[in-house]
PDB file of C-alpha atoms and ligand atoms in Angstrom:
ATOM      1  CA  UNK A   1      84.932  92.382 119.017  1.00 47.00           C
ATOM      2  CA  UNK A   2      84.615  94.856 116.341  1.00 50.00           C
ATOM      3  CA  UNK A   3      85.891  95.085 113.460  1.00 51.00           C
ATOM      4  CA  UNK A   4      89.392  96.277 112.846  1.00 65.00           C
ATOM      5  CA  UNK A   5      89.651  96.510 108.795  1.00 80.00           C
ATOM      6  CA  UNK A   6      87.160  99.061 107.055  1.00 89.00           C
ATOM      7  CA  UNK A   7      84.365  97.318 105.286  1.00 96.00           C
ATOM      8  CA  UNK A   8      85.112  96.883 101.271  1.00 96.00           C
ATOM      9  CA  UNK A   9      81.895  98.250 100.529  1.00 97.00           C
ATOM     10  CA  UNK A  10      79.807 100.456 102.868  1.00 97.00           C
ATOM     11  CA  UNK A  11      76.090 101.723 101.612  1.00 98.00           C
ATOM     12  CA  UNK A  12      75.392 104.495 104.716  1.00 98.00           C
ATOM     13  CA  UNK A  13      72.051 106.252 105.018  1.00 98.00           C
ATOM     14  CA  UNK A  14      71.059 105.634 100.710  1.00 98.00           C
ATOM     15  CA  UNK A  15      68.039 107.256  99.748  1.00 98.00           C
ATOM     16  CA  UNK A  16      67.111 107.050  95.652  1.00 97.00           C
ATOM     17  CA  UNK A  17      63.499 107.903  94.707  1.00 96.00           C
ATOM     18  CA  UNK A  18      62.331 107.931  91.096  1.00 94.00           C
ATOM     19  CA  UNK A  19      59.431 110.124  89.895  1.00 91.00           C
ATOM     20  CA  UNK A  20      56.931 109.066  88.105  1.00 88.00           C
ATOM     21  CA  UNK A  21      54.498 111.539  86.719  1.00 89.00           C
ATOM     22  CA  UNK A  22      53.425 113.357  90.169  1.00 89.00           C
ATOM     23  CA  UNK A  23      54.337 110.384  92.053  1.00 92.00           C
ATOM     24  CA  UNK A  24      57.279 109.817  94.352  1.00 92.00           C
ATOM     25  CA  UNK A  25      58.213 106.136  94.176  1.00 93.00           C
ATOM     26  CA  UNK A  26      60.271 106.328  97.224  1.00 94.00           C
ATOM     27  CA  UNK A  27      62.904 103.038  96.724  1.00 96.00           C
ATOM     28  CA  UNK A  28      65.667 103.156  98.892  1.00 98.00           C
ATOM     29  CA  UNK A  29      65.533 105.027 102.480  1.00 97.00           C
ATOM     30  CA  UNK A  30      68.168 105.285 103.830  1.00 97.00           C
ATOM     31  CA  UNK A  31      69.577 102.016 103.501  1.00 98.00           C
ATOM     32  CA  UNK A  32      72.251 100.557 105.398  1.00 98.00           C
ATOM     33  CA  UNK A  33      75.053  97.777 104.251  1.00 98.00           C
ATOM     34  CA  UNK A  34      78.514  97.008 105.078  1.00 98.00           C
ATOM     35  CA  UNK A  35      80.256  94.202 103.343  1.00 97.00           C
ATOM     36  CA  UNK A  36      83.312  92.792 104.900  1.00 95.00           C
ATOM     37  CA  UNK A  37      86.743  91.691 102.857  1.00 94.00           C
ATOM     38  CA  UNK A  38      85.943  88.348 101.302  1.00 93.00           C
ATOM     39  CA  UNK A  39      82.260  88.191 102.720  1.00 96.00           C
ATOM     40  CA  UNK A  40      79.737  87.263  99.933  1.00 96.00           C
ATOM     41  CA  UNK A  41      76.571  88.432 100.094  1.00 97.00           C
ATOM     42  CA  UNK A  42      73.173  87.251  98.493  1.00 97.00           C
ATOM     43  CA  UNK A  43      70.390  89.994  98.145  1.00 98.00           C
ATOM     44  CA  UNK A  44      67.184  88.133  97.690  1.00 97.00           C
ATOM     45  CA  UNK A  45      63.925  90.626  97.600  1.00 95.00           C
ATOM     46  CA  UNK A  46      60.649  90.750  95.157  1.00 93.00           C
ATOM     47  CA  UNK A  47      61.221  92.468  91.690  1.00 93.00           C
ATOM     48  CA  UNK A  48      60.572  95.986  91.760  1.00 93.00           C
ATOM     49  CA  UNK A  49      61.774  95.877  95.792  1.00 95.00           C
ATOM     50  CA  UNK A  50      65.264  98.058  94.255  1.00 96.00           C
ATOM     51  CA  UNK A  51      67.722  95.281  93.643  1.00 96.00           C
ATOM     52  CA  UNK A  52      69.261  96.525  91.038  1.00 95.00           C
ATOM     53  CA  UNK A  53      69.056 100.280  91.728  1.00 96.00           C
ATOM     54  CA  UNK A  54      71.160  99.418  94.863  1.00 97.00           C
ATOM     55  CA  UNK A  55      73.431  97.305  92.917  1.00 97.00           C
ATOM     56  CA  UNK A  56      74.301 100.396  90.707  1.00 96.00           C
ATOM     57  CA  UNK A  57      74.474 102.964  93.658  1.00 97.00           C
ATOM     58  CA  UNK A  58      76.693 100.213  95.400  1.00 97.00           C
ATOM     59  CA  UNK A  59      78.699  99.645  92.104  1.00 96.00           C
ATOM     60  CA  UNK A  60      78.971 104.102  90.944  1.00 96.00           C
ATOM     61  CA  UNK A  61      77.030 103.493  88.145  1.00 94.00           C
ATOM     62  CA  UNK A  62      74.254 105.586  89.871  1.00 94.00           C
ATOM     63  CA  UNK A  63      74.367 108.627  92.149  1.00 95.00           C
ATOM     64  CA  UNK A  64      71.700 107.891  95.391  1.00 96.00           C
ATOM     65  CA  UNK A  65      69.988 110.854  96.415  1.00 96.00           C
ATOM     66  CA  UNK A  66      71.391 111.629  99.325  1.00 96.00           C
ATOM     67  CA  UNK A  67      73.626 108.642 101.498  1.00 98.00           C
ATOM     68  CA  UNK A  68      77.380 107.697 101.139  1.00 97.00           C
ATOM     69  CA  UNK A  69      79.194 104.644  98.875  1.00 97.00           C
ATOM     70  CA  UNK A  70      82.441 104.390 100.841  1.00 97.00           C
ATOM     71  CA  UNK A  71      84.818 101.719  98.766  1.00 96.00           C
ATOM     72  CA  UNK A  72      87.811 100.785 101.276  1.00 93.00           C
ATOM     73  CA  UNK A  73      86.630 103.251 103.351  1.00 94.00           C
ATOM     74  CA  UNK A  74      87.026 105.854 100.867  1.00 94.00           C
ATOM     75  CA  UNK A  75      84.000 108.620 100.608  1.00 96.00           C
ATOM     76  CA  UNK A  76      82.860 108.639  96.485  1.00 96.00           C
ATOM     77  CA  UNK A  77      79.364 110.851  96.707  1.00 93.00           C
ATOM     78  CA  UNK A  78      82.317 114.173  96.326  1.00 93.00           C
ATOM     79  CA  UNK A  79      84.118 112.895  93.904  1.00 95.00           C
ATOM     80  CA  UNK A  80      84.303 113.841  89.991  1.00 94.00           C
ATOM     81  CA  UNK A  81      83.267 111.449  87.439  1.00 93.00           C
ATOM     82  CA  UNK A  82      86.799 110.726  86.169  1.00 94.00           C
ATOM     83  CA  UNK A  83      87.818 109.618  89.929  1.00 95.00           C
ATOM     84  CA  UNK A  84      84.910 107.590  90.063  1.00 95.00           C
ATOM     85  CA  UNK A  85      85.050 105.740  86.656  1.00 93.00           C
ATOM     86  CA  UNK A  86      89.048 104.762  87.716  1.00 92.00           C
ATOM     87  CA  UNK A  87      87.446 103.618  90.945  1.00 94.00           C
ATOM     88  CA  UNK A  88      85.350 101.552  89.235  1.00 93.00           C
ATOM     89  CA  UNK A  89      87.680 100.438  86.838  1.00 90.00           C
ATOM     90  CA  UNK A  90      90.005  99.022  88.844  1.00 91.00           C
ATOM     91  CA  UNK A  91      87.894  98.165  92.304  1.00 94.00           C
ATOM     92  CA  UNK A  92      84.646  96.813  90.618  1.00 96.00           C
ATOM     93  CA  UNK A  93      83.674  94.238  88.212  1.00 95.00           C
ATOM     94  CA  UNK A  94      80.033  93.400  87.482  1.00 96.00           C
ATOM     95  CA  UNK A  95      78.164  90.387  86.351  1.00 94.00           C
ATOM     96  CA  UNK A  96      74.446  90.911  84.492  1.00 92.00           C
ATOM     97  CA  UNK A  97      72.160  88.817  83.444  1.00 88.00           C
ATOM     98  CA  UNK A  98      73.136  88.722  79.800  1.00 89.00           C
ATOM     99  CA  UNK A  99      76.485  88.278  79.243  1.00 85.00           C
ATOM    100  CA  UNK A 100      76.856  91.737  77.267  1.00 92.00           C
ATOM    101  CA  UNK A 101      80.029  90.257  75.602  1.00 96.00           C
ATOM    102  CA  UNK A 102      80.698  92.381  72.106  1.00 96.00           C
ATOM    103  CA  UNK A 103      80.073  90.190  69.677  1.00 96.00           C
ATOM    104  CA  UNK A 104      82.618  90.645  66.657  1.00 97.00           C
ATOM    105  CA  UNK A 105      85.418  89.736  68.864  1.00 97.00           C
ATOM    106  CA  UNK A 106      86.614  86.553  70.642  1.00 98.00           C
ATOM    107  CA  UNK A 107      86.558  85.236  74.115  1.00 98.00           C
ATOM    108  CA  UNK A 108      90.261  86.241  74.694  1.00 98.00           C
ATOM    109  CA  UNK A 109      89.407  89.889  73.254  1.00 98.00           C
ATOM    110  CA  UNK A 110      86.340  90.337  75.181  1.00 98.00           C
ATOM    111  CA  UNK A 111      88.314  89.537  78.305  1.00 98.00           C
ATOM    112  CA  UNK A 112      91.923  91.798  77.268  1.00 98.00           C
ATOM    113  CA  UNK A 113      89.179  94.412  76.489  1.00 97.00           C
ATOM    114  CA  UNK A 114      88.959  95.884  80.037  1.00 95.00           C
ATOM    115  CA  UNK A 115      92.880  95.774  80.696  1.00 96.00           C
ATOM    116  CA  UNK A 116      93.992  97.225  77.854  1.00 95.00           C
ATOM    117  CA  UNK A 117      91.280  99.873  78.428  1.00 93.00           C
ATOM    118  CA  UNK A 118      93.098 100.375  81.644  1.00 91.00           C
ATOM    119  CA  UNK A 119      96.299 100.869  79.544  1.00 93.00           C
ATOM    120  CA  UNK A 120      97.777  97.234  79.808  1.00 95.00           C
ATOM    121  CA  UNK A 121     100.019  96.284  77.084  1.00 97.00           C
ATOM    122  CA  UNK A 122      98.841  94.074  74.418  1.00 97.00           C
ATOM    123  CA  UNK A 123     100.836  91.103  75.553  1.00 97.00           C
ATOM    124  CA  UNK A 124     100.066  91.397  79.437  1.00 97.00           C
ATOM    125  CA  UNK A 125      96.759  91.535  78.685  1.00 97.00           C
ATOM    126  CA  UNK A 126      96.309  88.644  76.307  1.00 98.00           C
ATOM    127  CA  UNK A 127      98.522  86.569  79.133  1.00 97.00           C
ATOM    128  CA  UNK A 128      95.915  87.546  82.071  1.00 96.00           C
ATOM    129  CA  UNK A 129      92.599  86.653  79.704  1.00 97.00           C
ATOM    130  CA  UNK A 130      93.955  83.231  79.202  1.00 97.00           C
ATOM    131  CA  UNK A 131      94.925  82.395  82.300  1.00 96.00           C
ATOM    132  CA  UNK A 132      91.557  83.372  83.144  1.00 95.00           C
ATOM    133  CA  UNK A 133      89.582  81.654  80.896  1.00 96.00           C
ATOM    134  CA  UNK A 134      91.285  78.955  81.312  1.00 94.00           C
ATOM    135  CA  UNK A 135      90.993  78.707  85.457  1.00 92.00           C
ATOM    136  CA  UNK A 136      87.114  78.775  84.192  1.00 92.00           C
ATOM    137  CA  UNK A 137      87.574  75.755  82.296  1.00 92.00           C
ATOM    138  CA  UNK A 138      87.456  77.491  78.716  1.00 94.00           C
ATOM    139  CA  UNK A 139      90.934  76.987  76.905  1.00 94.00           C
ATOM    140  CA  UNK A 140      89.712  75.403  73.995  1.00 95.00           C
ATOM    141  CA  UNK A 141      87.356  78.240  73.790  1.00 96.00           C
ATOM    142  CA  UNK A 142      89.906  81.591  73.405  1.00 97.00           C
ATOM    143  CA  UNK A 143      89.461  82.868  70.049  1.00 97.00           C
ATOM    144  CA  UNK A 144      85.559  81.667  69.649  1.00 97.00           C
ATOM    145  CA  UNK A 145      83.289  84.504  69.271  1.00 97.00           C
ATOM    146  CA  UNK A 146      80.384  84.830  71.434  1.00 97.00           C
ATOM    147  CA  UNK A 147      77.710  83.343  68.857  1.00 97.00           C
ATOM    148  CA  UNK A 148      80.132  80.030  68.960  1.00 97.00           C
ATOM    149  CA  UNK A 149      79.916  79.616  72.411  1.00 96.00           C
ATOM    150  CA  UNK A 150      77.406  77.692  74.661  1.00 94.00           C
ATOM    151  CA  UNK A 151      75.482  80.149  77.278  1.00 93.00           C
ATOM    152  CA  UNK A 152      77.412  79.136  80.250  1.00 93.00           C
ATOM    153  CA  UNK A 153      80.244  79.523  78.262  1.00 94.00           C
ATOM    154  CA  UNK A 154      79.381  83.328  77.518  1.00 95.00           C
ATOM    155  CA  UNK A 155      78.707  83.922  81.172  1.00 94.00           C
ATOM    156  CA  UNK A 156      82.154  82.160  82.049  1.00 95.00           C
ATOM    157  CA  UNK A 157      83.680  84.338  79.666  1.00 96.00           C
ATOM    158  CA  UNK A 158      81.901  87.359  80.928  1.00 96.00           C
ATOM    159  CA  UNK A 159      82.596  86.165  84.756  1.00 95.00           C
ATOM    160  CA  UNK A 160      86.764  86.222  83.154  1.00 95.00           C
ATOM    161  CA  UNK A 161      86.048  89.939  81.718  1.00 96.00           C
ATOM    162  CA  UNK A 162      84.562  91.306  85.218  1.00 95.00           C
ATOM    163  CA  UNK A 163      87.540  90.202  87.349  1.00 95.00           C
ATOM    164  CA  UNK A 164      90.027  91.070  84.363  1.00 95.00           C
ATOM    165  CA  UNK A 165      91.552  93.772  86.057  1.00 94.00           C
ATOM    166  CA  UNK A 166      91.637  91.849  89.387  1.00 94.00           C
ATOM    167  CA  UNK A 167      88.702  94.359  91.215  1.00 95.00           C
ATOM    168  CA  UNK A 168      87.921  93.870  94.794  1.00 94.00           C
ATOM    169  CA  UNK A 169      84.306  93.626  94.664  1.00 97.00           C
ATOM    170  CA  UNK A 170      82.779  91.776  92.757  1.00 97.00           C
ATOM    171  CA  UNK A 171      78.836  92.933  91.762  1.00 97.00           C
ATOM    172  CA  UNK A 172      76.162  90.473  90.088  1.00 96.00           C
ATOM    173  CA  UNK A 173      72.959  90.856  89.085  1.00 95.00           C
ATOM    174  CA  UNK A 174      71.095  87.155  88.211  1.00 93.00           C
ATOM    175  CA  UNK A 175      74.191  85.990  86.251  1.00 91.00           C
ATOM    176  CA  UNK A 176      72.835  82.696  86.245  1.00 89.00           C
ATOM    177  CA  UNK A 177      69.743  83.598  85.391  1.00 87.00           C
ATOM    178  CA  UNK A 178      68.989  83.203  82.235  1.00 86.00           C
ATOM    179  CA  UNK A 179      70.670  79.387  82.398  1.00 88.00           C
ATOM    180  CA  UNK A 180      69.203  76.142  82.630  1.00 90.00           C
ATOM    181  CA  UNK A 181      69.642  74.558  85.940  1.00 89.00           C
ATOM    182  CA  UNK A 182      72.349  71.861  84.806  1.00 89.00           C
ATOM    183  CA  UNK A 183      74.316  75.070  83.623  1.00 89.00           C
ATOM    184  CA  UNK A 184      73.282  77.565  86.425  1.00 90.00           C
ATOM    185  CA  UNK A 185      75.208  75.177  89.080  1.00 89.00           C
ATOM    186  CA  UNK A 186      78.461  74.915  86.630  1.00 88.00           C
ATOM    187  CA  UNK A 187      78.916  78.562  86.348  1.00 89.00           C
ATOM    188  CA  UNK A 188      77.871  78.878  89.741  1.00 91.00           C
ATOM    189  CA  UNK A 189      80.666  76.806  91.169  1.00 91.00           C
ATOM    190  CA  UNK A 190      83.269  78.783  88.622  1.00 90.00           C
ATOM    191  CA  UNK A 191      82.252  81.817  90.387  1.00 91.00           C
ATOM    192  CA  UNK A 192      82.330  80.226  93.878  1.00 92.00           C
ATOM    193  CA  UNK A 193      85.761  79.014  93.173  1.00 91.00           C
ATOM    194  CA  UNK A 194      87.110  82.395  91.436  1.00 91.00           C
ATOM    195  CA  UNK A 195      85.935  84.716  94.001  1.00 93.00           C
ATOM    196  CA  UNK A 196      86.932  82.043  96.620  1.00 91.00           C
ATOM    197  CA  UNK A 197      90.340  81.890  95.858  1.00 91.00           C
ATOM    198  CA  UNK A 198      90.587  85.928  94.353  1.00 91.00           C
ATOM    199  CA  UNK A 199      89.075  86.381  97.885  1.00 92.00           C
ATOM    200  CA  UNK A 200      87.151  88.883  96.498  1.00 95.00           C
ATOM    201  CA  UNK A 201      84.072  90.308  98.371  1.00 96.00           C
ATOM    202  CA  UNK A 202      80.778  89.756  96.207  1.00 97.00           C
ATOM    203  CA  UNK A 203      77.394  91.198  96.222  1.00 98.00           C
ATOM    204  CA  UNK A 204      74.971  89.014  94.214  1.00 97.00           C
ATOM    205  CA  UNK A 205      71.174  89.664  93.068  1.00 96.00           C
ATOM    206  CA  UNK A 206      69.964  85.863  92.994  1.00 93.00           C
ATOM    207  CA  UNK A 207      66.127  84.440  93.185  1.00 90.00           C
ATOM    208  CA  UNK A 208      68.029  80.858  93.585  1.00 89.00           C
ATOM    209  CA  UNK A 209      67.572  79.863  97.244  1.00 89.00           C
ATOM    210  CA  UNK A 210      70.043  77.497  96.750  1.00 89.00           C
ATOM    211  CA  UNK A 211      73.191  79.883  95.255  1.00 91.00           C
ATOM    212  CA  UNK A 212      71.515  82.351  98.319  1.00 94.00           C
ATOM    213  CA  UNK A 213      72.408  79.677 100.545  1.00 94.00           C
ATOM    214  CA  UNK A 214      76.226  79.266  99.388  1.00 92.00           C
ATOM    215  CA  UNK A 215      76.917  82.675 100.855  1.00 94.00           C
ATOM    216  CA  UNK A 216      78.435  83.974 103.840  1.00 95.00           C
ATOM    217  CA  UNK A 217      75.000  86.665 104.671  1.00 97.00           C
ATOM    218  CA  UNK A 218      71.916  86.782 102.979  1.00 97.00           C
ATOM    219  CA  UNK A 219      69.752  90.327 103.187  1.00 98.00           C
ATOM    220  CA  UNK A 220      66.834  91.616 101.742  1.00 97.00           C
ATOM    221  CA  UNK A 221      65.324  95.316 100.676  1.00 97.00           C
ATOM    222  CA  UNK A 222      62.312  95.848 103.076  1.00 96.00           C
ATOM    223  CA  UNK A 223      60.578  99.190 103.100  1.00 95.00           C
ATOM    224  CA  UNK A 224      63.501 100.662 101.481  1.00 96.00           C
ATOM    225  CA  UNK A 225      66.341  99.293 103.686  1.00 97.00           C
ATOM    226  CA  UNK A 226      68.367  96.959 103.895  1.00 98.00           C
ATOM    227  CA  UNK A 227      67.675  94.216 106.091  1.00 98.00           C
ATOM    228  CA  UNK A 228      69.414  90.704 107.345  1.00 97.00           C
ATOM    229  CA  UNK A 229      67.769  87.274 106.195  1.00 95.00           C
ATOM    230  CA  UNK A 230      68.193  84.738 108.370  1.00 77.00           C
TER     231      UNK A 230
HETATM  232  P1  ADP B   1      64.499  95.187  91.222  1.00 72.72           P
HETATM  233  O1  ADP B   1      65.880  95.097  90.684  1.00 72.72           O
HETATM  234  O2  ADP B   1      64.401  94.770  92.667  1.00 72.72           O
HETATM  235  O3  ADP B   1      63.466  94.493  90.393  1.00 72.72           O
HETATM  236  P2  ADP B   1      64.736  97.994  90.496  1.00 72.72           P
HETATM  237  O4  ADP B   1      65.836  98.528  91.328  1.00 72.72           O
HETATM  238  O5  ADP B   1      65.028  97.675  89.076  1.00 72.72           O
HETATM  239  O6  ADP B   1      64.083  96.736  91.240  1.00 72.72           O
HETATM  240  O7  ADP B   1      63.527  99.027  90.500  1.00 72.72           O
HETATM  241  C1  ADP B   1      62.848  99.398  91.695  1.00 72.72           C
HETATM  242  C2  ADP B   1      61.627 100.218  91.351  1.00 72.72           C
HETATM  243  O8  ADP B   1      62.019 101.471  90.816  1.00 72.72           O
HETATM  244  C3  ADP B   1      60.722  99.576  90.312  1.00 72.72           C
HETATM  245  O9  ADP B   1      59.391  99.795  90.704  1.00 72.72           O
HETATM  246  C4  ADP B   1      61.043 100.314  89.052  1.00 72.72           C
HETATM  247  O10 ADP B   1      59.927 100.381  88.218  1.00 72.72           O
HETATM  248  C5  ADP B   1      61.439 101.678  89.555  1.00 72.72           C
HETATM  249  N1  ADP B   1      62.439 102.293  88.691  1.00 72.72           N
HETATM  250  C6  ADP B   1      63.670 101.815  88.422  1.00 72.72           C
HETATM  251  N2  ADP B   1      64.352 102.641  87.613  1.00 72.72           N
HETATM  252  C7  ADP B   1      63.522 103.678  87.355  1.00 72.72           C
HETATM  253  C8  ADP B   1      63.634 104.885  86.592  1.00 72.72           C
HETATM  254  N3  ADP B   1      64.757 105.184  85.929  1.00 72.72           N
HETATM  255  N4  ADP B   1      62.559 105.720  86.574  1.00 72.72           N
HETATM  256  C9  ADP B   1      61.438 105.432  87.261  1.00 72.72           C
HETATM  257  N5  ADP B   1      61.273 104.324  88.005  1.00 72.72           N
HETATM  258  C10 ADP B   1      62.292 103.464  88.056  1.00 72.72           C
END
């Protein structure tokens, strides 16, 4: 049967080359990927293979060459960079590696950051970040500063910041990467559970077979495409 709702995130026909001196590296060719509402998806492929360059085309943070990012449907490659940054804003939230929190303020104000960015008021924001970061198991932890906390604690806190303004997708790039394995699982499962019951549709860069397992799809970047695992 097909499908009746628009896919939340739809990559169609993505070509990004970089240039290197004389050289063409040709990365992505025309890659195709359509992520359904709620689906999570691991991408599992060799460094270098364009991971990350399609997690930034997929996420507006990069313009592909030629192709199409359709969010909801919605064609982005037209529009201006204002209409894109909302989009992101308020549709996207990313995950990376390192937890990128600022680190002169506390947990709580890394995670109101985003919302009162958006133009939240003080108070609405503050009520959202705790609720937050306390669903991930850190309400002891609100006014610590980064440097106080453990490094699964930083990534929960940075997992609370990314879905701070309630996005649809949510992108991530290794974010338990840089974890021991102990810790890896815990912030693992917080994820699980947060995009579980956000129902949020998730695209995540992951070497662990095991976390690749835990999703709904798992694809890879072969010659430039995207391709099903599996
Ligand atoms: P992955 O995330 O899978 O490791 P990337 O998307 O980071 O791969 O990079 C894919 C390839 O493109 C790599 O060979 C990388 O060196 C190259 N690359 C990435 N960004 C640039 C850039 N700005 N200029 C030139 N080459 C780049």
């Amino acid at each position: 049967m097909a499908e009746r709702e628009d896919p939340v995130l739809f990559l169609h026909n993505v070509a990004r080359h970089y240039w290197q001196g004389d050289a063409t590296l040709d990365i992505l060719k025309g890659a195709e990927l359509a992520i359904w509402p709620g689906q999570s998806v691991a991408l599992v492929a060799p460094s270098g293979a364009g991971k990350s360059t399609l997690l930034h085309i997929a996420g507006l943070l990069e313009h592909p060459d030629s192709g199409e990012v359709y969010i909801h449907g919605m064609p982005t490659a037209a529009l201006g960079d204002d209409a894109r940054t909302r989009l992101r804003r308020t549709q996207i939230g990313f995950v990376y590696q390192a937890h990128h929190l600022l680190p002169e303020f506390s947990a709580i104000e890394n995670v109101m950051m985003p919302q009162m960015i958006r133009g939240l008021p003080k108070q609405q924001a503050a009520r959202r970040a705790a609720e937050l970061l306390d669903y991930l198991g850190l309400r002891e932890r609100l006014s610590h500063r980064p440097a106080e906390l453990s490094g699964g604690e930083q990534q929960r806190v940075a997992i609370a910041r990314a879905v701070a303004n309630a996005p649809r997708i949510l992108l991530a790039d290794e974010p338990t990467g840089n974890l021991d394995p102990h810790t890896s699982d815990h912030v693992f499962d917080a994820l699980s559970q947060l995009v579980r019951s956000a129902k949020l549709t998730m695209l995540i860069v992951t070497h662990n077979m095991e976390i690749a397992a835990r999703m709904d799809r798992r694809v890879t970047i072969r010659d430039g495409m995207v391709a099903e695992l599996d």
